Coordinates of N, CA and C (backbone and C1' of nucleotides) in Angstrom, one line a residue:
Chain A
X88 N 66.5 -23.3 25.1 CA 66.0 -23.2 23.8 C 66.3 -21.8 22.9
X89 N 66.4 -22.0 21.7 CA 66.4 -21.4 20.8 C 65.5 -19.8 21.1
X90 N 66.1 -18.9 20.3 CA 65.2 -17.4 20.4 C 63.9 -17.8 19.1
X91 N 62.9 -17.2 19.5 CA 61.4 -17.7 18.9 C 60.5 -16.5 18.0
X92 N 60.3 -16.2 17.5 CA 59.4 -15.0 16.7 C 58.1 -15.3 16.6
X93 N 57.3 -14.7 16.8 CA 55.8 -14.7 17.3 C 54.8 -13.4 16.8
X94 N 53.9 -13.6 16.0 CA 52.8 -12.6 15.7 C 51.6 -12.7 16.8
X95 N 51.1 -11.6 17.1 CA 50.3 -11.8 18.3 C 49.2 -10.6 17.7
X96 N 48.1 -11.3 17.4 CA 46.8 -9.7 16.6 C 46.1 -9.5 17.7
X97 N 46.0 -8.0 17.3 CA 45.1 -7.4 18.4 C 44.1 -6.2 17.6
X98 N 42.7 -6.3 18.2 CA 42.1 -4.8 16.7 C 42.7 -4.3 17.7
X99 N 43.3 -3.0 17.3 CA 43.8 -1.8 17.3 C 42.8 -0.5 18.1
X100 N 41.7 -1.5 17.5 CA 40.4 0.0 18.4 C 40.5 -0.6 19.8
X101 N 41.0 -1.7 20.3 CA 40.6 -2.4 21.8 C 42.2 -2.2 22.4
X102 N 43.1 -2.2 21.5 CA 44.4 -2.2 22.5 C 45.2 -2.3 20.8
X103 N 46.2 -1.4 20.7 CA 47.3 -1.1 19.3 C 48.6 -0.7 19.7
X104 N 49.0 -0.4 18.8 CA 51.1 -1.0 19.3 C 50.7 0.7 19.6
X105 N 50.4 1.6 19.1 CA 50.2 3.2 19.9 C 50.1 2.6 21.5
X106 N 49.4 1.9 22.0 CA 49.0 2.0 23.3 C 50.0 1.2 24.2
X107 N 50.5 0.4 23.7 CA 51.6 -0.4 23.8 C 52.7 0.7 24.2
X108 N 53.1 1.1 23.3 CA 54.2 2.2 23.2 C 53.8 3.2 24.5
X109 N 52.6 3.6 24.5 CA 52.3 4.0 25.9 C 52.6 3.3 27.3
X110 N 52.3 2.5 27.0 CA 52.3 1.2 28.8 C 53.6 0.9 28.8
X111 N 54.3 0.9 27.5 CA 55.8 0.2 27.9 C 55.8 -1.2 27.6
X112 N 54.6 -1.8 28.6 CA 54.9 -3.4 29.0 C 52.8 -3.5 29.1
X113 N 52.7 -4.8 28.6 CA 51.2 -4.7 28.9 C 51.3 -6.6 29.0
X114 N 50.1 -7.2 29.7 CA 49.6 -7.9 29.7 C 48.7 -8.9 28.6
X115 N 49.3 -9.8 27.9 CA 48.5 -10.4 26.4 C 47.7 -11.2 27.1
X116 N 46.7 -10.7 28.1 CA 45.9 -11.5 28.4 C 44.3 -11.8 27.5
X117 N 43.4 -12.4 28.1 CA 42.4 -12.7 27.0 C 42.3 -14.1 25.9
X118 N 43.1 -14.6 25.8 CA 43.6 -15.2 24.6 C 42.5 -16.5 25.4
X119 N 41.5 -17.3 24.6 CA 40.5 -18.6 24.5 C 41.0 -19.2 23.6
X120 N 41.9 -19.5 23.5 CA 42.2 -20.6 22.6 C 43.3 -21.2 22.7
X121 N 42.7 -22.4 22.9 CA 43.5 -23.5 23.6 C 45.1 -23.8 22.9
X122 N 45.2 -24.0 20.9 CA 46.6 -24.0 20.5 C 47.4 -22.6 20.7
X123 N 46.4 -21.1 20.8 CA 47.5 -20.0 21.2 C 48.1 -20.4 22.6
X124 N 47.0 -20.6 23.6 CA 47.2 -20.8 25.4 C 48.6 -21.4 25.0
X125 N 48.5 -22.7 24.5 CA 49.9 -23.8 24.4 C 51.6 -23.5 24.0
X126 N 51.1 -22.5 23.0 CA 52.5 -21.4 22.5 C 52.6 -20.8 23.9
X127 N 51.8 -19.6 24.2 CA 52.5 -19.4 25.6 C 53.0 -20.0 26.5
X128 N 52.3 -20.9 27.0 CA 52.5 -21.7 28.1 C 53.8 -22.6 27.5
X129 N 53.9 -23.4 26.5 CA 55.4 -23.6 26.3 C 56.4 -23.4 26.0
X130 N 56.1 -22.3 24.8 CA 57.2 -22.0 24.0 C 57.7 -20.8 23.9
X131 N 56.9 -19.9 24.3 CA 57.5 -18.4 24.2 C 58.3 -18.2 25.7
X132 N 59.2 -17.5 25.4 CA 60.6 -17.2 26.4 C 60.7 -15.4 26.2
X133 N 61.2 -15.1 27.1 CA 61.7 -13.6 27.6 C 62.6 -13.7 26.6
X134 N 62.0 -12.6 25.6 CA 63.5 -12.2 24.7 C 63.4 -13.1 23.0
X135 N 62.1 -13.6 23.4 CA 61.7 -13.9 21.5 C 60.6 -12.4 20.9
X136 N 61.5 -12.0 19.9 CA 60.8 -11.3 19.1 C 59.0 -11.7 18.7
X137 N 58.3 -10.0 19.0 CA 57.1 -10.6 18.8 C 56.5 -9.0 17.8
X138 N 55.6 -9.8 16.8 CA 55.0 -8.9 15.8 C 53.6 -8.3 16.3
X139 N 53.3 -7.0 16.5 CA 52.2 -6.9 16.6 C 51.2 -6.8 15.5
X140 N 50.4 -7.0 15.2 CA 49.6 -7.5 14.0 C 48.1 -6.8 14.8
X141 N 47.7 -5.8 13.1 CA 46.2 -4.9 13.6 C 45.1 -5.9 12.9
X142 N 44.4 -6.4 13.6 CA 43.7 -7.3 12.7 C 42.3 -5.9 12.6
X143 N 41.4 -6.5 11.7 CA 40.3 -5.1 11.4 C 40.7 -4.1 11.5
X144 N 41.3 -3.0 11.0 CA 42.2 -2.1 11.1 C 42.1 -1.5 9.9
X145 N 42.3 -0.1 9.6 CA 42.2 0.1 8.4 C 44.4 1.5 8.3
X146 N 45.0 0.3 8.2 CA 45.5 -1.4 7.1 C 45.2 -2.2 8.2
X147 N 44.9 -3.5 7.7 CA 45.4 -4.5 8.8 C 46.7 -4.8 8.2
X148 N 47.3 -5.4 9.4 CA 49.2 -5.8 9.0 C 49.7 -5.9 9.7
X149 N 51.3 -5.7 9.9 CA 52.3 -6.0 10.8 C 52.5 -4.3 11.4
X150 N 52.1 -3.9 12.7 CA 52.3 -2.5 13.1 C 53.7 -2.3 13.5
X151 N 53.7 -3.0 14.2 CA 55.2 -2.6 15.4 C 55.7 -4.1 16.0
X152 N 56.9 -3.6 16.8 CA 57.9 -5.1 17.2 C 57.9 -4.7 18.6
X153 N 57.7 -5.9 19.5 CA 57.8 -5.7 21.2 C 58.8 -7.1 21.3
X154 N 59.0 -7.4 22.7 CA 59.1 -8.5 22.5 C 58.8 -8.9 24.1
X155 N 59.2 -10.7 24.5 CA 58.3 -11.3 25.5 C 59.2 -10.5 26.7
X156 N 58.4 -10.4 27.8 CA 59.1 -9.5 28.8 C 58.6 -10.5 29.8
X157 N 57.8 -11.5 30.0 CA 57.6 -12.3 31.1 C 57.0 -13.4 30.1
X158 N 57.3 -15.2 31.1 CA 56.9 -16.3 29.8 C 55.9 -16.6 30.5
X159 N 55.0 -17.8 29.5 CA 53.9 -17.9 30.2 C 53.2 -17.9 31.7
X160 N 52.0 -17.3 32.2 CA 51.6 -17.5 33.3 C 50.6 -17.3 33.1
X161 N 49.3 -18.2 34.3 CA 48.2 -17.9 34.6 C 47.7 -16.6 34.1
X162 N 46.3 -17.0 33.4 CA 45.3 -15.9 33.1 C 44.4 -15.0 34.0
X163 N 44.7 -14.7 34.9 CA 43.8 -14.7 36.2 C 42.8 -13.9 35.9
X164 N 42.5 -13.3 34.5 CA 41.3 -12.8 34.0 C 40.2 -14.0 34.0
X165 N 40.6 -14.9 33.7 CA 39.7 -15.8 33.3 C 38.9 -16.4 35.1
X166 N 39.7 -16.5 35.9 CA 38.7 -15.9 37.3 C 37.9 -15.1 37.7
X167 N 38.1 -13.5 37.2 CA 37.2 -12.8 37.5 C 36.0 -12.4 36.6
X168 N 34.8 -13.2 37.6 CA 33.3 -13.0 36.9 C 33.0 -12.0 36.2
X169 N 33.9 -10.9 36.5 CA 33.3 -9.4 36.2 C 34.1 -9.2 34.6
X170 N 35.1 -10.1 34.2 CA 36.2 -9.8 33.1 C 35.0 -10.2 32.4
X171 N 35.5 -9.2 30.8 CA 34.8 -10.4 30.2 C 35.3 -11.5 29.6
X172 N 36.5 -12.0 29.8 CA 37.4 -13.1 29.4 C 36.9 -14.0 30.5
X173 N 36.2 -13.5 31.2 CA 36.0 -14.8 32.4 C 35.1 -16.3 32.2
X174 N 35.8 -17.2 32.9 CA 35.6 -18.4 32.2 C 35.4 -20.1 33.8
X175 N 33.9 -20.2 33.6 CA 33.9 -20.3 34.9 C 34.4 -21.2 35.3
X176 N 34.8 -22.2 34.1 CA 35.5 -23.5 34.3 C 37.0 -23.3 35.1
X177 N 37.4 -22.1 35.0 CA 38.8 -22.2 35.3 C 38.5 -21.6 36.9
X178 N 40.0 -22.3 37.6 CA 39.7 -21.9 39.2 C 41.4 -21.3 39.7
X179 N 41.7 -21.3 41.3 CA 43.3 -20.8 41.1 C 43.9 -22.1 41.1
X180 N 43.8 -23.6 41.2 CA 44.4 -24.5 41.0 C 44.9 -24.7 39.8
X181 N 43.5 -24.9 39.0 CA 43.3 -24.9 37.4 C 43.1 -23.6 36.7
X182 N 43.9 -22.6 36.2 CA 43.3 -21.3 35.8 C 43.2 -21.5 34.3
X183 N 43.7 -22.6 33.8 CA 43.4 -23.4 32.5 C 43.9 -22.1 31.4
X184 N 44.0 -20.7 31.3 CA 44.7 -19.9 30.6 C 45.7 -19.3 31.2
X185 N 45.9 -18.8 30.0 CA 47.9 -18.4 30.0 C 47.6 -17.3 29.6
X186 N 49.0 -16.3 29.7 CA 49.4 -15.0 29.1 C 50.6 -15.2 29.5
X187 N 51.2 -14.0 28.5 CA 52.4 -13.3 28.5 C 52.4 -11.7 29.2
X188 N 53.5 -11.4 29.6 CA 53.7 -9.4 29.3 C 54.4 -9.7 27.8
X189 N 54.4 -8.8 27.6 CA 55.2 -8.1 26.1 C 55.8 -6.5 25.9
X190 N 57.0 -6.5 26.1 CA 57.3 -5.0 26.3 C 57.1 -4.2 24.8
X191 N 56.9 -2.7 24.8 CA 57.0 -2.8 23.6 C 58.4 -2.7 22.7
X192 N 59.0 -2.2 21.5 CA 60.0 -2.3 21.1 C 59.9 -1.5 20.5
X193 N 59.4 -1.2 19.0 CA 59.4 0.2 18.4 C 58.1 0.0 17.6
X194 N 57.9 0.7 17.1 CA 56.7 0.9 16.2 C 57.4 0.9 14.2
X195 N 56.7 0.6 13.5 CA 57.6 0.0 12.3 C 57.0 1.3 11.7
X196 N 58.0 1.6 11.3 CA 58.1 2.7 9.7 C 56.6 3.4 9.3
X197 N 56.0 1.9 8.8 CA 54.9 2.1 8.3 C 54.6 0.6 8.4
X198 N 53.1 0.7 8.0 CA 52.8 -0.5 8.4 C 53.3 -1.3 7.1
X199 N 53.4 -3.0 7.3 CA 53.5 -3.7 6.2 C 52.2 -4.8 6.2
X200 N 51.2 -4.3 5.2 CA 49.7 -4.6 5.4 C 50.0 -5.8 4.6
X201 N 48.8 -6.6 5.5 CA 48.3 -8.2 5.0 C 48.3 -8.1 3.4
X202 N 47.9 -7.2 2.8 CA 47.8 -7.3 1.4 C 49.2 -7.4 0.5
X203 N 50.0 -6.6 1.0 CA 51.5 -6.9 0.5 C 52.2 -8.4 0.8
X204 N 51.7 -8.6 2.1 CA 52.0 -10.3 3.3 C 52.1 -11.0 1.8
X205 N 50.3 -10.9 1.8 CA 49.8 -12.1 0.7 C 50.5 -11.7 -0.7
X206 N 51.0 -10.4 -1.0 CA 51.8 -10.6 -2.7 C 52.8 -11.0 -2.6
X207 N 53.7 -11.1 -1.5 CA 55.2 -11.7 -1.6 C 55.3 -13.2 -1.3
X208 N 55.6 -13.8 -2.6 CA 56.2 -15.5 -2.9 C 56.5 -15.8 -1.5
X209 N 57.7 -15.3 -1.2 CA 58.5 -15.9 -0.3 C 57.9 -16.2 1.5
X210 N 56.2 -15.1 1.4 CA 55.7 -15.6 2.4 C 54.4 -15.9 2.4
X211 N 54.5 -17.2 1.4 CA 53.5 -17.8 1.5 C 52.8 -18.8 2.3
X212 N 54.0 -19.3 3.1 CA 54.3 -20.7 3.8 C 53.7 -19.7 5.2
X213 N 53.5 -18.5 5.3 CA 53.2 -17.7 6.7 C 52.1 -18.3 7.1
X214 N 52.2 -18.6 8.2 CA 50.3 -18.9 9.2 C 49.8 -18.0 8.6
X215 N 50.0 -16.6 9.0 CA 48.8 -15.6 8.4 C 48.1 -15.4 7.4
X216 N 48.5 -16.2 6.7 CA 48.3 -16.0 4.8 C 47.3 -17.5 4.4
X217 N 47.4 -18.3 5.7 CA 46.7 -19.7 5.1 C 45.5 -19.4 5.4
X218 N 44.7 -19.9 4.1 CA 43.2 -19.8 4.1 C 42.5 -20.3 5.7
X219 N 41.4 -19.4 5.9 CA 40.8 -19.8 7.3 C 41.4 -19.7 8.7
X220 N 43.0 -19.8 8.3 CA 43.5 -19.5 10.1 C 43.1 -18.3 10.8
X221 N 43.1 -18.4 11.6 CA 42.8 -17.2 12.9 C 43.6 -17.6 14.2
X222 N 44.5 -17.9 14.4 CA 45.2 -17.6 15.8 C 45.8 -17.2 16.0
X223 N 45.5 -16.1 17.1 CA 45.8 -15.1 17.6 C 46.9 -14.8 18.1
X224 N 47.8 -15.9 18.6 CA 49.1 -16.1 19.0 C 49.6 -17.1 18.0
X225 N 50.8 -17.0 16.7 CA 51.1 -17.8 16.2 C 53.0 -17.7 16.0
X226 N 53.9 -19.2 15.6 CA 54.9 -18.8 15.4 C 55.4 -18.5 13.9
X227 N 56.0 -17.6 13.9 CA 57.2 -17.0 12.9 C 58.0 -17.2 12.5
X228 N 58.2 -17.9 11.3 CA 59.9 -18.3 10.8 C 61.0 -17.1 11.4
X229 N 62.2 -17.3 11.8 CA 63.0 -16.0 11.5 C 63.2 -15.2 10.4
X230 N 63.0 -16.4 8.7 CA 63.1 -15.9 7.3 C 62.2 -15.0 7.3
X231 N 61.1 -15.3 7.7 CA 60.1 -14.9 7.6 C 60.0 -13.2 8.2
X232 N 60.2 -13.5 9.5 CA 60.4 -12.1 10.6 C 61.5 -11.3 9.6
X233 N 62.3 -11.5 9.1 CA 63.4 -10.7 8.6 C 63.2 -10.3 7.1
X234 N 62.2 -10.8 6.4 CA 62.0 -10.5 5.5 C 60.8 -9.5 5.7
X235 N 60.1 -9.8 6.3 CA 58.8 -8.8 7.3 C 59.5 -6.8 7.3
X236 N 60.2 -7.2 8.0 CA 61.4 -6.4 8.8 C 62.1 -5.1 7.4
X237 N 62.7 -6.2 6.7 CA 63.1 -5.5 5.4 C 62.0 -4.9 4.3
X238 N 60.8 -5.5 4.5 CA 60.0 -5.2 3.8 C 59.2 -3.2 4.3
X239 N 59.9 -3.6 5.8 CA 58.9 -2.0 6.2 C 60.2 -1.1 6.6
X240 N 61.6 -1.6 5.5 CA 62.5 -0.6 5.9 C 63.3 -0.6 7.2
X241 N 63.1 -1.9 7.8 CA 64.1 -1.5 8.8 C 64.7 -2.9 8.9
X242 N 65.3 -3.1 7.5 CA 66.2 -4.4 7.7 C 67.5 -4.7 8.2
Chain B
dG181 P 26.4 -2.5 12.3 O5' 25.8 -3.3 10.8 C5' 25.4 -2.6 9.7 C4' 25.9 -3.3 8.4 C3' 24.7 -5.4 9.1 O3' 24.7 -5.3 8.1 C1' 27.4 -5.1 8.1
dC182 P 24.3 -6.8 7.7 O5' 25.5 -8.1 6.8 C5' 25.2 -7.4 5.7 C4' 26.2 -8.4 5.2 C3' 25.8 -9.8 5.2 O3' 26.2 -10.3 3.6 C1' 28.2 -9.7 5.6
dC183 P 25.3 -12.1 3.9 O5' 26.7 -12.6 3.5 C5' 28.4 -12.8 3.1 C4' 29.0 -13.8 3.8 C3' 27.9 -14.8 4.4 O3' 29.1 -16.3 3.5 C1' 29.7 -14.1 6.1
dA184 P 28.9 -17.0 3.1 O5' 30.0 -17.9 2.8 C5' 31.8 -17.1 2.2 C4' 33.0 -17.6 2.6 C3' 33.3 -18.9 3.4 O3' 34.8 -19.9 3.0 C1' 32.7 -17.9 5.1
dA185 P 34.8 -20.8 2.8 O5' 35.8 -20.9 4.4 C5' 36.8 -19.9 5.0 C4' 36.7 -20.6 6.6 C3' 37.2 -21.7 6.6 O3' 38.4 -21.5 7.2 C1' 35.7 -20.7 8.4
dC186 P 38.9 -23.6 7.5 O5' 38.6 -23.4 9.2 C5' 39.6 -22.2 9.9 C4' 38.6 -22.6 10.9 C3' 39.0 -23.7 11.9 O3' 39.6 -23.8 13.0 C1' 36.6 -22.3 12.6
dG187 P 39.6 -24.5 13.7 O5' 39.3 -24.5 15.6 C5' 39.4 -23.3 16.0 C4' 38.5 -23.3 17.3 C3' 38.9 -24.2 18.3 O3' 38.7 -23.8 19.5 C1' 36.1 -23.9 17.5
dT188 P 38.7 -25.1 20.7 O5' 37.2 -25.3 21.3 C5' 36.7 -23.3 21.5 C4' 35.1 -23.8 22.2 C3' 34.8 -25.2 22.7 O3' 34.6 -24.6 23.8 C1' 33.8 -25.6 21.0
dT189 P 33.8 -25.7 25.0 O5' 32.1 -25.4 25.1 C5' 31.3 -25.0 24.7 C4' 30.2 -25.1 24.4 C3' 29.7 -26.5 25.4 O3' 28.5 -26.4 25.9 C1' 29.6 -27.2 22.9
dG190 P 27.7 -26.7 27.1 O5' 26.4 -27.7 26.5 C5' 25.3 -27.3 25.5 C4' 25.4 -28.5 24.6 C3' 24.5 -29.8 25.9 O3' 23.4 -30.2 25.3 C1' 26.1 -30.5 23.9
dG191 P 22.7 -30.8 27.0 O5' 21.5 -31.6 25.9 C5' 21.2 -31.2 24.2 C4' 20.6 -31.9 23.5 C3' 20.5 -33.5 24.1 O3' 19.5 -33.5 22.6 C1' 22.5 -34.0 22.9
dC192 P 18.4 -35.0 23.6 O5' 18.8 -36.2 23.1 C5' 18.7 -36.4 21.6 C4' 19.9 -37.6 21.2 C3' 20.1 -38.8 22.1 O3' 18.8 -39.3 21.4 C1' 22.1 -38.4 21.3
Chain C
dG20 P 36.4 -41.2 21.2 O5' 34.8 -41.5 20.7 C5' 34.9 -42.8 19.7 C4' 33.8 -42.6 19.0 C3' 34.1 -40.7 18.2 O3' 33.3 -41.1 16.5 C1' 32.0 -40.4 19.4
dC21 P 33.7 -40.3 15.6 O5' 32.1 -39.8 15.3 C5' 31.5 -40.6 14.8 C4' 29.9 -39.8 14.5 C3' 30.3 -39.2 14.0 O3' 29.2 -38.6 13.0 C1' 29.4 -38.4 15.8
dC22 P 28.5 -38.2 11.3 O5' 28.3 -36.8 11.8 C5' 26.6 -36.9 12.5 C4' 26.2 -35.5 13.1 C3' 26.9 -34.5 12.1 O3' 26.1 -33.3 12.1 C1' 27.8 -34.0 14.3
dA23 P 25.2 -32.7 11.1 O5' 24.0 -32.0 11.6 C5' 23.3 -32.5 12.5 C4' 22.8 -31.6 13.5 C3' 22.7 -30.0 13.0 O3' 21.4 -29.6 13.9 C1' 24.6 -30.0 14.3
dA24 P 21.0 -27.9 12.8 O5' 21.1 -27.5 14.4 C5' 21.1 -27.3 15.4 C4' 21.7 -26.6 16.4 C3' 21.8 -25.3 16.1 O3' 21.1 -24.4 17.1 C1' 24.3 -25.7 16.7
dC25 P 21.2 -22.8 17.5 O5' 22.2 -21.8 17.7 C5' 23.0 -22.4 19.1 C4' 24.3 -22.5 19.2 C3' 24.5 -20.3 18.8 O3' 24.2 -19.9 20.4 C1' 26.0 -21.9 18.1
dG26 P 24.5 -18.1 19.9 O5' 26.5 -17.8 20.4 C5' 27.1 -18.9 21.2 C4' 28.2 -18.3 21.0 C3' 29.2 -17.0 20.9 O3' 30.1 -16.8 21.5 C1' 29.9 -18.2 18.8
dT27 P 30.4 -15.3 21.4 O5' 31.6 -15.3 20.5 C5' 32.6 -16.2 20.8 C4' 33.8 -16.6 19.8 C3' 34.3 -15.2 19.7 O3' 35.7 -15.4 19.7 C1' 33.4 -16.1 17.3
dT28 P 36.5 -13.7 18.9 O5' 37.5 -14.1 18.1 C5' 38.1 -15.2 17.9 C4' 38.4 -15.2 15.8 C3' 38.9 -13.9 15.6 O3' 40.3 -14.3 14.9 C1' 37.3 -14.8 14.1
dG29 P 41.3 -13.7 14.6 O5' 41.4 -12.7 13.4 C5' 40.8 -13.5 12.2 C4' 40.5 -12.4 11.1 C3' 40.8 -11.0 11.2 O3' 41.0 -10.9 9.9 C1' 38.1 -11.4 10.9
dG30 P 42.0 -10.0 9.3 O5' 42.2 -10.0 7.7 C5' 42.3 -11.1 7.1 C4' 40.5 -11.1 5.9 C3' 41.1 -10.4 5.1 O3' 40.8 -10.4 3.7 C1' 38.7 -10.1 5.8
dC31 P 41.2 -9.5 2.6 O5' 40.0 -8.6 2.2 C5' 38.9 -9.6 1.9 C4' 37.8 -8.7 1.6 C3' 37.9 -7.1 1.4 O3' 37.6 -7.2 0.3 C1' 36.0 -7.6 3.3

DNA sequence: GCCAACGTTGGC
DNA sequence: GCCAACGTTGGC
């Protein structure tokens, strides 16, 4: 499978690029959307490049880079009644939800903001800027990925 | 905090 | 299978 590129949303109040830098790697769990689950289950591969996107942030935008370090596997938080992401329908045999592990790569020299992305015509087809689009795990085209790195001064 | 847009649930 | 109600996301 060719290398793919992804964007993962996170609220930095809950988990930021700085947290990932400190932790080195993290389990990207708690995703409870089937489309996002399917990307993690079927398409994300070790070595794929990932943008870490800060939502509900000041500013909102792409804050750093990571790599997939473990491909999709069962998200056990769905089985834990004490976990906020507990799903009573999940079982050990059918965990329903998946997660991947991601490893910190680098923090961008500056956040490439949602505002800038919206203003750049070449990025108009990014999923991120489609009206009402809320996917928290989404694919990014290679060209868009490179463009954003360039905007961050890391091209 | 507001609220538009979306996904999911559940009654029928 | 329809669709209203509800919960969540996420920009502002």
